[in-house]
Amino acid sequence: MPPPAKSCDVRDMGALTSPLKFLDQDYQKLLQESLSRKELYTDELFPPNSCSIGNLSHKRNKIDYSQIVWKRPSELVTNPCFIVDGVSRFDYKQGHLGNCWFLASVGALTFQKDITKQVIPAEQSFSKNYAGIFHFKFWRFGEWIDVVIDDLLPTFNEKLVFVHPKTSNEFWPALLEKAYAKVCGSYADLDSGRRSESMLDFTGGVHLHFVLNEAPAYLWNIMKRAARAQSLMCCGTHKGEAHKHCPSNGIVGGHAYTVTGVSKVMSNSNPVKLVRVLNPWGRKEWTGDWSDQSPLWSTVSGTESKKCHEVLDNGEFWMSVEDFTKFFKSLDICCLSADFLDRSSGCHWKSQRCIGEWTENTAGGSIQTLETFCKNPQFRVRIEELNEACPHEDAENIVVSLIQNNKKRHRKEQKHYNIGFYVFEMKGEQVEGGQRKVFDCTNPVAECFAYQREVMKFLRLEPGEYLIVPCTENPGETASFVLSVFSKHETYFE
């Protein structure tokens, strides 16, 4: 079978402890050079001009982007700080940019202190060794990268244009947003996106997507376990203009939110399962049952009510899991490990990841073009006996994820092919006859396709040998990809 064009050895990738230098910029070297020259750093590769803003002429707001002035925090406040009393979901609110998908992920990030330290390196400040230079780490397509920025921020009428700090002298949210804008090409490249992109870029973990009207009955239990694990959780509403007037229940259409809590309370001796949600606008809240002003809180004991209930206009609110699945469209969970999916503490999911490439010789297209399909990179998976420590009756035991990377500098210019993968079960005689015989004689046991950066699917596979074939819809569509397999049983992947 054709091998993937790049090595499958994760050790070849940019590790978290030794990330790749984005655009070949070395943070420590640039910092020391600026300190020795006693000059504040200015980033030539993401300069303070219109190129870094990008094209936002379509935005309907009162900002004249030709009149933007780039200023350092010390020019805006007298005592700028990088972080004030730790990072919190209440430190910021969305600015004049449609990047609620990114800020919802930031809100989820603030709950996971270990992951926050990975993304936002410690010991950065506006006092000790300050030289106008900062850096952040992101996971991009199988590799960790270290991204350098200066602290010149776009302003209009003396106010920040994009994400706003709620504490006027706290600047980590604006600098994190700038670093991510640099990775994506410009601020305009952050305008609209999918929550899963930034969640994966913060963690490099396993991403799980649930369509809420098809979600399993035990979804709340999954969310409860995810909340205890190192997970980021975000959700989105049904399509609609994000800036339309909110409907009467306060939920904004076509908008991304952060899931910030999962709890159960006793209401008149009846258990009620609740989900807490945050609007990255920092305002506009749900007004139905279990909202801040809901009379249902009077049916809860004082101790429980005090623990959960706050009447604050901060964009955060509680609602029942039934209303959550009704008024929200989808839920994304991104975690370092998929262990939270199982009730058994003895069940540990394993992950394996490969970087591959569809080249002119290996971009064979979908199975509809069988004569070229067998040219695609192929990965053999062998699943050993199911782990008795893991509950497995009718439960999925494999998650397959495929991410495409078209390597365009600007995120908006990245053409997302219709990508996906097929999974074939390999019988003994088919293995001996070669992969073409598998494709000729066997229907795939699973497949998944979408016009997205990432496609993922839960699978239930019995012990045996399988072939995973990642591909684009049409032959000749070239790009690199990351294929990940997460399994709660002993699995061999090559």
Tab-separated table of C-alpha atoms in Angstrom, residues 63-422:
chain	number	residue	atom	x	y	z
A	63	ILE	CA	-15.069	51.990	13.239
A	64	ASP	CA	-13.194	53.791	10.460
A	65	TYR	CA	-10.443	51.241	9.919
A	66	SER	CA	-8.358	53.749	7.991
A	67	GLN	CA	-8.111	55.808	11.182
A	68	ILE	CA	-6.809	53.038	13.435
A	69	VAL	CA	-3.833	53.975	15.619
A	70	TRP	CA	-1.578	51.255	17.036
A	71	LYS	CA	-0.655	51.877	20.654
A	72	ARG	CA	1.197	50.043	23.381
A	73	PRO	CA	-0.639	49.384	26.664
A	74	SER	CA	1.543	51.971	28.438
A	75	GLU	CA	0.075	54.597	26.099
A	76	LEU	CA	-3.469	53.613	27.090
A	77	VAL	CA	-3.194	53.198	30.879
A	78	THR	CA	-0.702	54.278	33.512
A	79	ASN	CA	-0.136	50.848	35.052
A	80	PRO	CA	-0.464	48.106	32.399
A	81	CYS	CA	-0.446	44.514	33.624
A	82	PHE	CA	-0.249	41.276	31.721
A	83	ILE	CA	-2.433	39.311	34.180
A	84	VAL	CA	-4.343	40.676	37.189
A	85	ASP	CA	-5.321	38.103	39.847
A	86	GLY	CA	-5.099	35.155	37.451
A	87	VAL	CA	-6.875	34.557	34.149
A	88	SER	CA	-10.670	34.433	34.219
A	89	ARG	CA	-13.574	34.106	31.795
A	90	PHE	CA	-14.740	37.476	33.102
A	91	ASP	CA	-11.539	39.314	32.138
A	92	TYR	CA	-12.720	40.324	28.661
A	93	LYS	CA	-15.611	40.918	26.313
A	94	GLN	CA	-15.855	40.583	22.552
A	95	GLY	CA	-14.838	43.580	20.434
A	96	HIS	CA	-15.639	44.664	16.856
A	97	LEU	CA	-14.853	41.283	15.353
A	98	GLY	CA	-16.979	38.200	14.714
A	99	ASN	CA	-14.659	35.877	16.633
A	100	CYS	CA	-17.048	34.570	19.287
A	101	TRP	CA	-15.855	31.079	18.264
A	102	PHE	CA	-12.331	31.962	19.402
A	103	LEU	CA	-13.364	33.836	22.573
A	104	ALA	CA	-15.714	31.036	23.626
A	105	SER	CA	-12.679	28.738	23.535
A	106	VAL	CA	-10.673	31.284	25.538
A	107	GLY	CA	-13.384	31.249	28.194
A	108	ALA	CA	-13.130	27.464	28.413
A	109	LEU	CA	-9.329	27.694	28.505
A	110	THR	CA	-9.365	29.813	31.664
A	111	PHE	CA	-10.778	26.876	33.679
A	112	GLN	CA	-7.807	24.637	32.877
A	113	LYS	CA	-4.809	26.150	34.615
A	114	ASP	CA	-2.296	23.598	33.314
A	115	ILE	CA	-3.408	24.109	29.717
A	116	THR	CA	-3.469	27.885	30.224
A	117	LYS	CA	0.187	27.765	31.286
A	118	GLN	CA	0.981	25.873	28.081
A	119	VAL	CA	-0.698	28.462	25.857
A	120	ILE	CA	0.277	31.545	27.893
A	121	PRO	CA	3.884	31.108	29.075
A	122	ALA	CA	4.537	32.421	32.574
A	123	GLU	CA	6.915	35.202	33.598
A	124	GLN	CA	5.719	37.715	31.026
A	125	SER	CA	5.028	41.181	32.339
A	126	PHE	CA	5.179	44.907	31.713
A	127	SER	CA	7.848	45.390	34.382
A	128	LYS	CA	10.567	42.737	34.654
A	129	ASN	CA	12.542	42.444	31.403
A	130	TYR	CA	9.845	44.353	29.551
A	131	ALA	CA	10.774	45.063	25.936
A	132	GLY	CA	7.380	45.253	24.199
A	133	ILE	CA	7.580	41.588	23.158
A	134	PHE	CA	5.392	38.627	24.199
A	135	HIS	CA	4.877	35.049	23.048
A	136	PHE	CA	2.201	32.339	23.089
A	137	LYS	CA	2.043	28.656	22.159
A	138	PHE	CA	-0.511	26.945	19.944
A	139	TRP	CA	-0.923	23.441	18.570
A	140	ARG	CA	-1.246	23.589	14.796
A	141	PHE	CA	-1.751	20.514	12.634
A	142	GLY	CA	0.208	18.115	14.811
A	143	GLU	CA	2.934	20.500	15.975
A	144	TRP	CA	3.306	23.000	18.794
A	145	ILE	CA	4.459	26.437	17.657
A	146	ASP	CA	5.802	29.421	19.607
A	147	VAL	CA	4.375	32.705	18.301
A	148	VAL	CA	6.106	36.040	18.912
A	149	ILE	CA	4.265	39.387	18.867
A	150	ASP	CA	4.880	42.969	19.882
A	151	ASP	CA	2.386	44.724	22.166
A	152	LEU	CA	1.214	47.380	19.702
A	153	LEU	CA	-2.583	47.088	19.655
A	154	PRO	CA	-5.123	48.622	17.232
A	155	THR	CA	-7.155	51.459	18.769
A	156	PHE	CA	-9.857	53.864	17.618
A	157	ASN	CA	-10.687	56.973	19.632
A	158	GLU	CA	-8.251	55.820	22.338
A	159	LYS	CA	-10.052	52.468	22.816
A	160	LEU	CA	-9.095	48.961	21.763
A	161	VAL	CA	-10.859	47.920	18.582
A	162	PHE	CA	-11.036	44.204	19.188
A	163	VAL	CA	-11.276	42.234	22.449
A	164	HIS	CA	-11.779	44.594	25.415
A	165	PRO	CA	-10.412	43.945	28.918
A	166	LYS	CA	-12.994	44.354	31.685
A	167	THR	CA	-10.187	45.451	33.988
A	168	SER	CA	-8.787	48.420	32.081
A	169	ASN	CA	-5.111	47.629	32.724
A	170	GLU	CA	-5.206	43.831	32.053
A	171	PHE	CA	-3.895	42.961	28.595
A	172	TRP	CA	-3.466	39.178	28.306
A	173	PRO	CA	-6.756	38.762	26.338
A	174	ALA	CA	-5.813	41.392	23.731
A	175	LEU	CA	-2.292	40.009	23.327
A	176	LEU	CA	-3.527	36.402	23.065
A	177	GLU	CA	-6.006	37.488	20.395
A	178	LYS	CA	-3.231	39.297	18.510
A	179	ALA	CA	-0.981	36.217	18.591
A	180	TYR	CA	-3.790	34.045	17.215
A	181	ALA	CA	-4.563	36.663	14.552
A	182	LYS	CA	-0.906	36.493	13.501
A	183	VAL	CA	-1.093	32.704	13.194
A	184	CYS	CA	-4.261	33.019	11.088
A	185	GLY	CA	-2.832	35.808	8.900
A	186	SER	CA	-4.680	38.914	10.149
A	187	TYR	CA	-7.443	40.053	12.495
A	188	ALA	CA	-9.917	39.795	9.613
A	189	ASP	CA	-9.019	36.122	9.282
A	190	LEU	CA	-10.545	35.591	12.740
A	191	ASP	CA	-13.928	36.871	11.556
A	192	SER	CA	-16.194	33.776	11.753
A	193	GLY	CA	-14.990	30.256	12.391
A	194	ARG	CA	-15.575	26.985	14.192
A	195	ARG	CA	-15.121	26.537	17.915
A	196	SER	CA	-13.278	23.262	17.420
A	197	GLU	CA	-10.432	25.025	15.575
A	198	SER	CA	-9.269	27.126	18.493
A	199	MET	CA	-10.119	24.426	21.058
A	200	LEU	CA	-7.785	22.019	19.253
A	201	ASP	CA	-5.170	24.750	18.815
A	202	PHE	CA	-5.159	25.281	22.592
A	203	THR	CA	-4.861	21.599	23.515
A	204	GLY	CA	-3.782	19.321	20.674
A	205	GLY	CA	-6.200	16.850	22.272
A	206	VAL	CA	-9.189	14.778	21.229
A	207	HIS	CA	-12.166	16.696	19.862
A	208	LEU	CA	-15.693	15.346	20.239
A	209	HIS	CA	-18.694	16.913	18.516
A	210	PHE	CA	-22.310	16.303	19.518
A	211	VAL	CA	-25.383	17.384	17.550
A	212	LEU	CA	-27.677	18.080	20.464
A	213	ASN	CA	-30.959	16.904	18.974
A	214	GLU	CA	-29.220	13.565	18.312
A	215	ALA	CA	-27.198	13.463	21.531
A	216	PRO	CA	-27.295	10.348	23.732
A	217	ALA	CA	-29.573	10.350	26.754
A	218	TYR	CA	-26.532	10.287	29.012
A	219	LEU	CA	-25.053	13.501	27.527
A	220	TRP	CA	-25.251	15.381	30.845
A	221	ASN	CA	-23.220	12.616	32.498
A	222	ILE	CA	-20.570	12.920	29.780
A	223	MET	CA	-20.480	16.686	30.347
A	224	LYS	CA	-20.190	16.182	34.110
A	225	ARG	CA	-17.207	13.873	33.666
A	226	ALA	CA	-15.673	16.213	31.090
A	227	ALA	CA	-15.988	19.111	33.537
A	228	ARG	CA	-13.955	17.118	36.076
A	229	ALA	CA	-11.292	16.301	33.471
A	230	GLN	CA	-9.013	18.721	31.654
A	231	SER	CA	-11.661	19.588	29.106
A	232	LEU	CA	-12.714	22.639	27.162
A	233	MET	CA	-16.446	22.775	26.386
A	234	CYS	CA	-18.169	25.149	23.982
A	235	CYS	CA	-21.560	25.163	22.314
A	236	GLY	CA	-23.333	26.956	19.488
A	237	THR	CA	-26.862	28.019	18.652
A	238	HIS	CA	-28.912	27.438	15.533
A	239	LYS	CA	-28.089	29.546	12.491
A	240	GLY	CA	-29.055	33.190	12.420
A	241	GLU	CA	-27.373	36.552	12.412
A	242	ALA	CA	-25.234	36.849	15.520
A	243	HIS	CA	-26.023	40.562	15.849
A	244	LYS	CA	-29.769	40.433	15.378
A	245	HIS	CA	-31.854	41.478	18.342
A	246	CYS	CA	-31.952	38.603	20.781
A	247	PRO	CA	-35.169	36.582	20.756
A	248	SER	CA	-37.402	36.860	23.798
A	249	ASN	CA	-35.549	34.083	25.632
A	250	GLY	CA	-32.197	35.900	25.389
A	251	ILE	CA	-30.389	33.261	23.308
A	252	VAL	CA	-28.496	34.739	20.336
A	253	GLY	CA	-28.782	32.942	17.003
A	254	GLY	CA	-25.674	31.772	15.126
A	255	HIS	CA	-23.480	32.412	18.156
A	256	ALA	CA	-20.789	30.536	20.101
A	257	TYR	CA	-20.909	30.167	23.889
A	258	THR	CA	-18.683	28.642	26.573
A	259	VAL	CA	-19.968	25.852	28.821
A	260	THR	CA	-18.663	26.915	32.225
A	261	GLY	CA	-20.355	24.511	34.626
A	262	VAL	CA	-22.440	21.370	35.093
A	263	SER	CA	-24.382	20.811	38.300
A	264	LYS	CA	-27.384	19.057	39.828
A	265	VAL	CA	-29.706	20.710	42.339
A	266	MET	CA	-32.746	19.515	44.285
A	267	SER	CA	-35.873	21.489	43.435
A	268	ASN	CA	-38.675	20.653	45.877
A	269	SER	CA	-36.967	17.278	46.422
A	270	ASN	CA	-36.734	16.630	42.661
A	271	PRO	CA	-33.280	16.437	41.032
A	272	VAL	CA	-32.672	18.913	38.210
A	273	LYS	CA	-29.636	18.682	35.933
A	274	LEU	CA	-28.267	22.117	35.011
A	275	VAL	CA	-25.724	23.500	32.551
A	276	ARG	CA	-24.008	26.881	33.002
A	277	VAL	CA	-23.264	28.858	29.831
A	278	LEU	CA	-21.333	32.081	29.119
A	279	ASN	CA	-21.927	34.551	26.288
A	280	PRO	CA	-18.523	35.985	25.203
A	281	TRP	CA	-20.210	39.348	24.694
A	282	GLY	CA	-20.198	39.620	28.497
A	283	ARG	CA	-23.928	40.413	28.416
A	284	LYS	CA	-27.248	39.141	26.936
A	285	GLU	CA	-28.419	36.190	28.993
A	286	TRP	CA	-31.024	33.447	28.874
A	287	THR	CA	-34.286	34.561	30.500
A	288	GLY	CA	-36.118	31.226	30.849
A	289	ASP	CA	-36.191	28.601	33.592
A	290	TRP	CA	-33.174	28.666	35.934
A	291	SER	CA	-31.944	32.009	34.576
A	292	ASP	CA	-30.666	34.630	37.025
A	293	GLN	CA	-34.151	36.016	37.736
A	294	SER	CA	-36.021	32.701	37.592
A	295	PRO	CA	-38.390	32.029	40.530
A	296	LEU	CA	-37.320	28.361	40.381
A	297	TRP	CA	-34.267	29.231	42.483
A	298	SER	CA	-36.620	29.750	45.444
A	299	THR	CA	-37.381	26.011	45.317
A	300	VAL	CA	-33.717	25.166	45.981
A	301	SER	CA	-32.180	25.016	49.449
A	302	GLY	CA	-30.227	28.062	50.547
A	303	THR	CA	-26.922	26.194	50.541
A	304	GLU	CA	-27.318	24.902	46.977
A	305	SER	CA	-28.711	28.196	45.740
A	306	LYS	CA	-25.804	30.132	47.216
A	307	LYS	CA	-23.363	27.729	45.563
A	308	CYS	CA	-24.801	28.168	42.052
A	309	HIS	CA	-27.072	31.184	41.855
A	310	GLU	CA	-25.772	34.682	41.147
A	311	VAL	CA	-27.771	37.608	39.832
A	312	LEU	CA	-25.168	39.393	37.722
A	313	ASP	CA	-25.387	40.890	34.242
A	314	ASN	CA	-22.154	39.251	33.076
A	315	GLY	CA	-23.365	37.048	30.219
A	316	GLU	CA	-23.340	33.850	32.305
A	317	PHE	CA	-26.463	31.870	33.182
A	318	TRP	CA	-27.834	28.448	34.161
A	319	MET	CA	-30.432	26.430	32.284
A	320	SER	CA	-31.770	22.878	32.469
A	321	VAL	CA	-30.073	20.281	30.280
A	322	GLU	CA	-33.424	19.820	28.508
A	323	ASP	CA	-33.518	23.507	27.529
A	324	PHE	CA	-29.831	23.370	26.677
A	325	THR	CA	-30.351	20.604	24.118
A	326	LYS	CA	-33.445	22.415	22.802
A	327	PHE	CA	-32.051	25.911	22.274
A	328	PHE	CA	-28.459	25.033	21.418
A	329	LYS	CA	-27.530	23.203	18.253
A	330	SER	CA	-24.213	21.527	19.033
A	331	LEU	CA	-21.629	20.886	21.723
A	332	ASP	CA	-17.850	20.560	21.309
A	333	ILE	CA	-15.625	18.970	23.934
A	334	CYS	CA	-11.857	19.057	23.591
A	335	CYS	CA	-9.790	17.155	26.120
A	336	LEU	CA	-6.216	15.957	26.515
A	337	SER	CA	-7.588	12.417	26.913
A	338	ALA	CA	-10.892	10.718	26.092
A	339	ASP	CA	-10.933	8.900	29.462
A	340	PHE	CA	-13.900	10.964	30.649
A	341	LEU	CA	-16.150	9.187	28.146
A	342	ASP	CA	-16.262	6.091	30.357
A	343	ARG	CA	-17.636	5.647	33.842
A	344	SER	CA	-14.918	3.142	34.737
A	345	SER	CA	-11.826	4.655	36.327
A	346	GLY	CA	-9.831	1.668	35.070
A	347	CYS	CA	-10.513	2.509	31.449
A	348	HIS	CA	-7.803	4.570	29.774
A	349	TRP	CA	-8.014	5.684	26.165
A	350	LYS	CA	-4.870	5.613	24.061
A	351	SER	CA	-4.069	7.977	21.200
A	352	GLN	CA	-1.969	7.666	18.085
A	353	ARG	CA	-1.402	10.366	15.500
A	354	CYS	CA	0.185	10.501	12.049
A	355	ILE	CA	1.018	13.365	9.715
A	356	GLY	CA	0.474	12.498	6.061
A	357	GLU	CA	0.086	14.202	2.739
A	358	TRP	CA	-2.036	13.963	-0.380
A	359	THR	CA	0.423	14.637	-3.200
A	360	GLU	CA	-0.018	14.507	-6.964
A	361	ASN	CA	0.760	10.790	-6.717
A	362	THR	CA	-1.275	9.965	-3.606
A	363	ALA	CA	-4.391	12.171	-3.895
A	364	GLY	CA	-6.645	9.430	-5.203
A	365	GLY	CA	-10.030	10.924	-4.384
A	366	SER	CA	-13.031	9.118	-2.933
A	367	ILE	CA	-14.135	5.561	-3.594
A	368	GLN	CA	-16.321	6.867	-6.412
A	369	THR	CA	-13.125	6.895	-8.497
A	370	LEU	CA	-12.013	3.371	-7.633
A	371	GLU	CA	-9.234	3.281	-10.230
A	372	THR	CA	-7.324	5.994	-8.324
A	373	PHE	CA	-8.755	5.484	-4.825
A	374	CYS	CA	-6.154	2.845	-3.928
A	375	LYS	CA	-3.390	5.461	-4.373
A	376	ASN	CA	-4.490	7.252	-1.199
A	377	PRO	CA	-2.384	6.927	1.967
A	378	GLN	CA	-3.672	3.974	3.970
A	379	PHE	CA	-3.341	3.108	7.636
A	380	ARG	CA	-3.717	-0.356	9.095
A	381	VAL	CA	-5.328	-0.647	12.532
A	382	ARG	CA	-5.394	-3.838	14.574
A	383	ILE	CA	-7.666	-3.943	17.600
A	384	GLU	CA	-6.846	-6.559	20.206
A	385	GLU	CA	-9.303	-8.098	22.653
A	386	LEU	CA	-11.580	-5.554	24.264
A	387	ASN	CA	-10.400	-4.245	27.636
A	388	GLU	CA	-12.554	-5.807	30.346
A	389	ALA	CA	-12.021	-2.737	32.546
A	390	CYS	CA	-13.977	-0.692	30.001
A	391	PRO	CA	-17.751	-0.979	29.612
A	392	HIS	CA	-18.280	-1.889	25.976
A	393	GLU	CA	-21.805	-3.151	25.431
A	394	ASP	CA	-23.013	-1.264	22.339
A	395	ALA	CA	-20.602	1.577	23.157
A	396	GLU	CA	-18.221	3.279	20.750
A	397	ASN	CA	-14.626	2.286	21.385
A	398	ILE	CA	-12.805	4.269	18.671
A	399	VAL	CA	-12.680	7.929	17.689
A	400	VAL	CA	-11.134	8.808	14.323
A	401	SER	CA	-10.190	12.414	13.526
A	402	LEU	CA	-8.881	13.834	10.238
A	403	ILE	CA	-7.593	17.423	9.939
A	404	GLN	CA	-6.603	19.011	6.626
A	405	ASN	CA	-3.963	21.703	6.188
A	406	ASN	CA	-3.695	23.571	2.903
A	407	LYS	CA	-0.756	25.646	4.178
A	408	LYS	CA	-2.072	29.038	3.090
A	409	ARG	CA	-0.701	31.997	5.062
A	410	HIS	CA	-4.184	33.442	5.562
A	411	ARG	CA	-6.870	31.340	7.189
A	412	LYS	CA	-9.610	32.807	4.978
A	413	GLU	CA	-7.696	31.729	1.871
A	414	GLN	CA	-7.494	28.123	2.976
A	415	LYS	CA	-9.730	26.154	0.684
A	416	HIS	CA	-11.366	23.399	2.653
A	417	TYR	CA	-11.784	20.364	0.454
A	418	ASN	CA	-14.547	17.893	1.097
A	419	ILE	CA	-12.385	15.496	3.127
A	420	GLY	CA	-13.119	12.289	4.939
A	421	PHE	CA	-12.129	8.724	5.570
A	422	TYR	CA	-13.337	5.192	4.989
